[in-house]
Amino acid sequence: MSFRFRSLRLALFVTAASLMAPAAWGQVADVKIALVAPMSGGMARQGELMKIGAQLAIDDINAKGGIAALKGAKLKLVIEDAGDKVETAKNAAQRLVASEPDVVAGTGAWSSSLTLAVTEVTERAGLPWVTLSYADQITDRGFKYLVQTVPVASSLALNSMPTVLDMAKKVTGKPLTTVAIISDSTAASQAFVKPLREGGFEKLGVKIVVDETFTPPLSDATTLVQKLRAARPNFLLFYSTSFPDAKLVLTKMNEFGLSKGKLPVVSVGVQFAGPEMLKATGAELLEGLTVVAPNWTSKSQADILPELIKRSGEPWLGQDTISTYGDVWMIKDALERAGSAERDAVMKALRATDRADGPGRFYLGDRIAFDDRGRRLGGAVGLVQWQGGEPYLIWPERLAQKSPLWPKE
């Protein structure tokens, strides 16, 4: 091959490469964020709702140009199935950090017991994590790569019960003086009922007449409900993290004649406000049931909520979907402020979040901000109530979709 011919080939190659460069070199790598959630097992429905929220947010962010500070980089969702056991959740987190070293941040894992296991792994990996789980222990461990977007369980318990008591008295004209507690043994349940059991209700002038704890899964609710019928409390505080367990107790209460307003139920856990509960029990049995929810859709999302509901394929959106939607937007906001996809920079920006607008409107309360433990500052107690076959936010009043009711005897 002559020198002249080789020179010509080289010139043609350089010219071709330069023509291709804008397309090839101008591409910006996707920014991966993770969702670890129970996609199988007894909590799979909650995981699916979180997945819907995450994907809706990613679609909206990418459609609006991606991450501007990173030259329009698009977000990409990586999902790991946490299952419904601590060990499977831990394994999911380990798979994530081993197989996806370029993941920038993540959210999950719904149940506090699962979240405690997942965040042990993500903390060691230095992976920024956002969670809607609200057990106090989550942010009591001194972790640096973690933020908690809802009020912790002890705060939620002590702030929600006075609201429930005031609401009931306003509607019926009578104070509530006795309560039954039925809760499962998970970390979130016990964190919620512990301060109420250990003096919280007593300070409110309410006597605990039944206090039962069960280990999921619950095979038979007969004994629990028999104790309720014998004690006849003014209301039941019921905390179950599993939809099948919740359905079993409410169905058994109906069999024993304790539904339809005869024993008002205040529940904790958004599975009580899902379409599955309506399908399982019917609107009549759910009417007036009140759900303590750390987050829910509200007037703050009125401008986008109908369109989100339509795209989701769900009849309504609740905590799991709107919180995860907000989590992704908050990570996006942190990426913009950090101007980097480097984990430490993103985590620093997450901890520095203080927004009443933007991602702040997807969480109940005046703003989303965190203390030096990553624990939510402020926040509001949400009360959701079944009315006419659909759950509506009834508290805080300024964000409420309906006025509260209280089942009457």
PDB file of C-alpha atoms in Angstrom, residues 213-345:
ATOM      1  CA  THR A 213     -50.375  -8.214  69.344  1.00  0.00           C
ATOM      2  CA  PHE A 214     -50.223 -10.912  66.664  1.00  0.00           C
ATOM      3  CA  THR A 215     -47.436 -12.202  64.435  1.00  0.00           C
ATOM      4  CA  PRO A 216     -48.193 -12.085  60.673  1.00  0.00           C
ATOM      5  CA  PRO A 217     -49.574 -13.924  58.859  1.00  0.00           C
ATOM      6  CA  LEU A 218     -52.743 -14.178  60.909  1.00  0.00           C
ATOM      7  CA  SER A 219     -54.529 -17.495  60.384  1.00  0.00           C
ATOM      8  CA  ASP A 220     -57.691 -16.823  62.413  1.00  0.00           C
ATOM      9  CA  ALA A 221     -59.036 -13.580  63.908  1.00  0.00           C
ATOM     10  CA  THR A 222     -61.825 -15.161  65.956  1.00  0.00           C
ATOM     11  CA  THR A 223     -60.150 -14.863  69.369  1.00  0.00           C
ATOM     12  CA  LEU A 224     -59.150 -11.245  68.757  1.00  0.00           C
ATOM     13  CA  VAL A 225     -62.638 -10.219  67.718  1.00  0.00           C
ATOM     14  CA  GLN A 226     -64.266 -12.092  70.593  1.00  0.00           C
ATOM     15  CA  LYS A 227     -62.240  -9.926  72.979  1.00  0.00           C
ATOM     16  CA  LEU A 228     -63.463  -6.821  71.191  1.00  0.00           C
ATOM     17  CA  ARG A 229     -67.077  -7.895  71.504  1.00  0.00           C
ATOM     18  CA  ALA A 230     -66.667  -8.639  75.196  1.00  0.00           C
ATOM     19  CA  ALA A 231     -64.919  -5.329  76.026  1.00  0.00           C
ATOM     20  CA  ARG A 232     -67.101  -3.032  73.880  1.00  0.00           C
ATOM     21  CA  PRO A 233     -64.599  -0.155  73.583  1.00  0.00           C
ATOM     22  CA  ASN A 234     -65.567   3.215  72.118  1.00  0.00           C
ATOM     23  CA  PHE A 235     -63.278   2.577  69.180  1.00  0.00           C
ATOM     24  CA  LEU A 236     -60.623   0.193  67.855  1.00  0.00           C
ATOM     25  CA  LEU A 237     -57.091   1.214  66.945  1.00  0.00           C
ATOM     26  CA  PHE A 238     -56.014  -1.420  64.443  1.00  0.00           C
ATOM     27  CA  TYR A 239     -52.535  -1.615  62.915  1.00  0.00           C
ATOM     28  CA  SER A 240     -51.717  -4.325  60.369  1.00  0.00           C
ATOM     29  CA  THR A 241     -49.021  -4.006  57.723  1.00  0.00           C
ATOM     30  CA  SER A 242     -50.459  -6.899  55.693  1.00  0.00           C
ATOM     31  CA  PHE A 243     -53.547  -6.568  53.520  1.00  0.00           C
ATOM     32  CA  PRO A 244     -54.666 -10.197  54.024  1.00  0.00           C
ATOM     33  CA  ASP A 245     -54.461  -9.800  57.818  1.00  0.00           C
ATOM     34  CA  ALA A 246     -56.410  -6.548  57.685  1.00  0.00           C
ATOM     35  CA  LYS A 247     -59.096  -8.107  55.520  1.00  0.00           C
ATOM     36  CA  LEU A 248     -59.367 -11.086  57.867  1.00  0.00           C
ATOM     37  CA  VAL A 249     -59.934  -8.948  60.972  1.00  0.00           C
ATOM     38  CA  LEU A 250     -62.500  -6.651  59.332  1.00  0.00           C
ATOM     39  CA  THR A 251     -64.389  -9.579  57.838  1.00  0.00           C
ATOM     40  CA  LYS A 252     -64.480 -11.344  61.204  1.00  0.00           C
ATOM     41  CA  MET A 253     -65.718  -8.144  62.864  1.00  0.00           C
ATOM     42  CA  ASN A 254     -68.594  -8.141  60.402  1.00  0.00           C
ATOM     43  CA  GLU A 255     -69.414 -11.757  61.242  1.00  0.00           C
ATOM     44  CA  PHE A 256     -69.539 -10.815  64.938  1.00  0.00           C
ATOM     45  CA  GLY A 257     -71.772  -7.799  64.322  1.00  0.00           C
ATOM     46  CA  LEU A 258     -69.111  -5.189  65.056  1.00  0.00           C
ATOM     47  CA  SER A 259     -69.116  -3.368  61.729  1.00  0.00           C
ATOM     48  CA  LYS A 260     -71.462  -0.797  60.187  1.00  0.00           C
ATOM     49  CA  GLY A 261     -70.599   1.785  62.818  1.00  0.00           C
ATOM     50  CA  LYS A 262     -71.122  -0.406  65.883  1.00  0.00           C
ATOM     51  CA  LEU A 263     -67.397  -0.352  66.610  1.00  0.00           C
ATOM     52  CA  PRO A 264     -65.646   2.571  64.888  1.00  0.00           C
ATOM     53  CA  VAL A 265     -62.236   1.596  63.561  1.00  0.00           C
ATOM     54  CA  VAL A 266     -59.179   3.811  63.301  1.00  0.00           C
ATOM     55  CA  SER A 267     -56.579   1.999  61.269  1.00  0.00           C
ATOM     56  CA  VAL A 268     -52.948   2.664  60.497  1.00  0.00           C
ATOM     57  CA  GLY A 269     -51.555   1.574  57.155  1.00  0.00           C
ATOM     58  CA  VAL A 270     -52.582   2.642  53.701  1.00  0.00           C
ATOM     59  CA  GLN A 271     -53.553  -0.870  52.668  1.00  0.00           C
ATOM     60  CA  PHE A 272     -56.816  -0.028  54.465  1.00  0.00           C
ATOM     61  CA  ALA A 273     -57.483   2.654  51.856  1.00  0.00           C
ATOM     62  CA  GLY A 274     -56.805   0.655  48.704  1.00  0.00           C
ATOM     63  CA  PRO A 275     -59.166  -0.597  45.994  1.00  0.00           C
ATOM     64  CA  GLU A 276     -58.526  -4.166  47.181  1.00  0.00           C
ATOM     65  CA  MET A 277     -60.120  -3.368  50.529  1.00  0.00           C
ATOM     66  CA  LEU A 278     -63.178  -1.985  48.789  1.00  0.00           C
ATOM     67  CA  LYS A 279     -63.441  -5.078  46.613  1.00  0.00           C
ATOM     68  CA  ALA A 280     -62.966  -7.407  49.571  1.00  0.00           C
ATOM     69  CA  THR A 281     -65.362  -5.827  52.057  1.00  0.00           C
ATOM     70  CA  GLY A 282     -67.695  -3.538  50.145  1.00  0.00           C
ATOM     71  CA  ALA A 283     -68.362   0.164  50.540  1.00  0.00           C
ATOM     72  CA  GLU A 284     -70.990  -0.246  53.261  1.00  0.00           C
ATOM     73  CA  LEU A 285     -68.628  -1.928  55.722  1.00  0.00           C
ATOM     74  CA  LEU A 286     -65.885   0.610  55.034  1.00  0.00           C
ATOM     75  CA  GLU A 287     -68.027   3.719  55.398  1.00  0.00           C
ATOM     76  CA  GLY A 288     -66.532   5.978  58.060  1.00  0.00           C
ATOM     77  CA  LEU A 289     -63.410   3.874  58.634  1.00  0.00           C
ATOM     78  CA  THR A 290     -60.575   6.292  59.382  1.00  0.00           C
ATOM     79  CA  VAL A 291     -57.012   5.654  58.301  1.00  0.00           C
ATOM     80  CA  VAL A 292     -53.962   7.375  59.775  1.00  0.00           C
ATOM     81  CA  ALA A 293     -51.722   8.039  56.785  1.00  0.00           C
ATOM     82  CA  PRO A 294     -48.355   9.831  56.887  1.00  0.00           C
ATOM     83  CA  ASN A 295     -49.004  10.957  53.315  1.00  0.00           C
ATOM     84  CA  TRP A 296     -51.885  11.069  50.848  1.00  0.00           C
ATOM     85  CA  THR A 297     -52.996  12.907  47.762  1.00  0.00           C
ATOM     86  CA  SER A 298     -54.425  16.334  48.549  1.00  0.00           C
ATOM     87  CA  LYS A 299     -55.383  19.709  47.137  1.00  0.00           C
ATOM     88  CA  SER A 300     -51.683  20.395  46.598  1.00  0.00           C
ATOM     89  CA  GLN A 301     -51.690  18.102  43.557  1.00  0.00           C
ATOM     90  CA  ALA A 302     -55.099  19.135  42.230  1.00  0.00           C
ATOM     91  CA  ASP A 303     -53.612  20.437  38.984  1.00  0.00           C
ATOM     92  CA  ILE A 304     -51.925  17.163  38.010  1.00  0.00           C
ATOM     93  CA  LEU A 305     -53.822  14.503  39.956  1.00  0.00           C
ATOM     94  CA  PRO A 306     -56.542  13.664  37.384  1.00  0.00           C
ATOM     95  CA  GLU A 307     -53.937  13.126  34.672  1.00  0.00           C
ATOM     96  CA  LEU A 308     -51.726  11.018  36.966  1.00  0.00           C
ATOM     97  CA  ILE A 309     -54.691   8.861  37.951  1.00  0.00           C
ATOM     98  CA  LYS A 310     -55.594   8.335  34.293  1.00  0.00           C
ATOM     99  CA  ARG A 311     -52.047   7.294  33.376  1.00  0.00           C
ATOM    100  CA  SER A 312     -51.711   5.028  36.402  1.00  0.00           C
ATOM    101  CA  GLY A 313     -54.772   2.931  35.572  1.00  0.00           C
ATOM    102  CA  GLU A 314     -55.757   3.132  39.246  1.00  0.00           C
ATOM    103  CA  PRO A 315     -59.143   4.432  40.526  1.00  0.00           C
ATOM    104  CA  TRP A 316     -57.286   6.778  42.899  1.00  0.00           C
ATOM    105  CA  LEU A 317     -53.736   7.382  44.094  1.00  0.00           C
ATOM    106  CA  GLY A 318     -52.702   7.012  47.715  1.00  0.00           C
ATOM    107  CA  GLN A 319     -49.625   7.277  49.883  1.00  0.00           C
ATOM    108  CA  ASP A 320     -47.486   4.620  48.217  1.00  0.00           C
ATOM    109  CA  THR A 321     -47.809   6.128  44.767  1.00  0.00           C
ATOM    110  CA  ILE A 322     -47.706   9.855  45.552  1.00  0.00           C
ATOM    111  CA  SER A 323     -44.832   9.449  48.050  1.00  0.00           C
ATOM    112  CA  THR A 324     -42.701   7.516  45.572  1.00  0.00           C
ATOM    113  CA  TYR A 325     -43.595  10.001  42.852  1.00  0.00           C
ATOM    114  CA  GLY A 326     -42.372  12.738  45.199  1.00  0.00           C
ATOM    115  CA  ASP A 327     -39.228  10.786  46.126  1.00  0.00           C
ATOM    116  CA  VAL A 328     -38.116  10.635  42.501  1.00  0.00           C
ATOM    117  CA  TRP A 329     -38.758  14.361  42.044  1.00  0.00           C
ATOM    118  CA  MET A 330     -36.795  15.066  45.233  1.00  0.00           C
ATOM    119  CA  ILE A 331     -33.849  13.022  43.944  1.00  0.00           C
ATOM    120  CA  LYS A 332     -34.112  14.945  40.673  1.00  0.00           C
ATOM    121  CA  ASP A 333     -34.062  18.207  42.623  1.00  0.00           C
ATOM    122  CA  ALA A 334     -30.974  17.037  44.551  1.00  0.00           C
ATOM    123  CA  LEU A 335     -29.199  16.126  41.302  1.00  0.00           C
ATOM    124  CA  GLU A 336     -29.915  19.584  39.919  1.00  0.00           C
ATOM    125  CA  ARG A 337     -28.601  21.329  43.026  1.00  0.00           C
ATOM    126  CA  ALA A 338     -25.577  19.042  43.276  1.00  0.00           C
ATOM    127  CA  GLY A 339     -24.763  19.467  39.596  1.00  0.00           C
ATOM    128  CA  SER A 340     -23.331  15.972  39.818  1.00  0.00           C
ATOM    129  CA  ALA A 341     -24.316  12.313  39.843  1.00  0.00           C
ATOM    130  CA  GLU A 342     -21.645  11.544  42.431  1.00  0.00           C
ATOM    131  CA  ARG A 343     -23.258   9.859  45.424  1.00  0.00           C
ATOM    132  CA  ASP A 344     -21.781  12.002  48.177  1.00  0.00           C
ATOM    133  CA  ALA A 345     -22.776  15.185  46.374  1.00  0.00           C
TER     134      ALA A 345
END
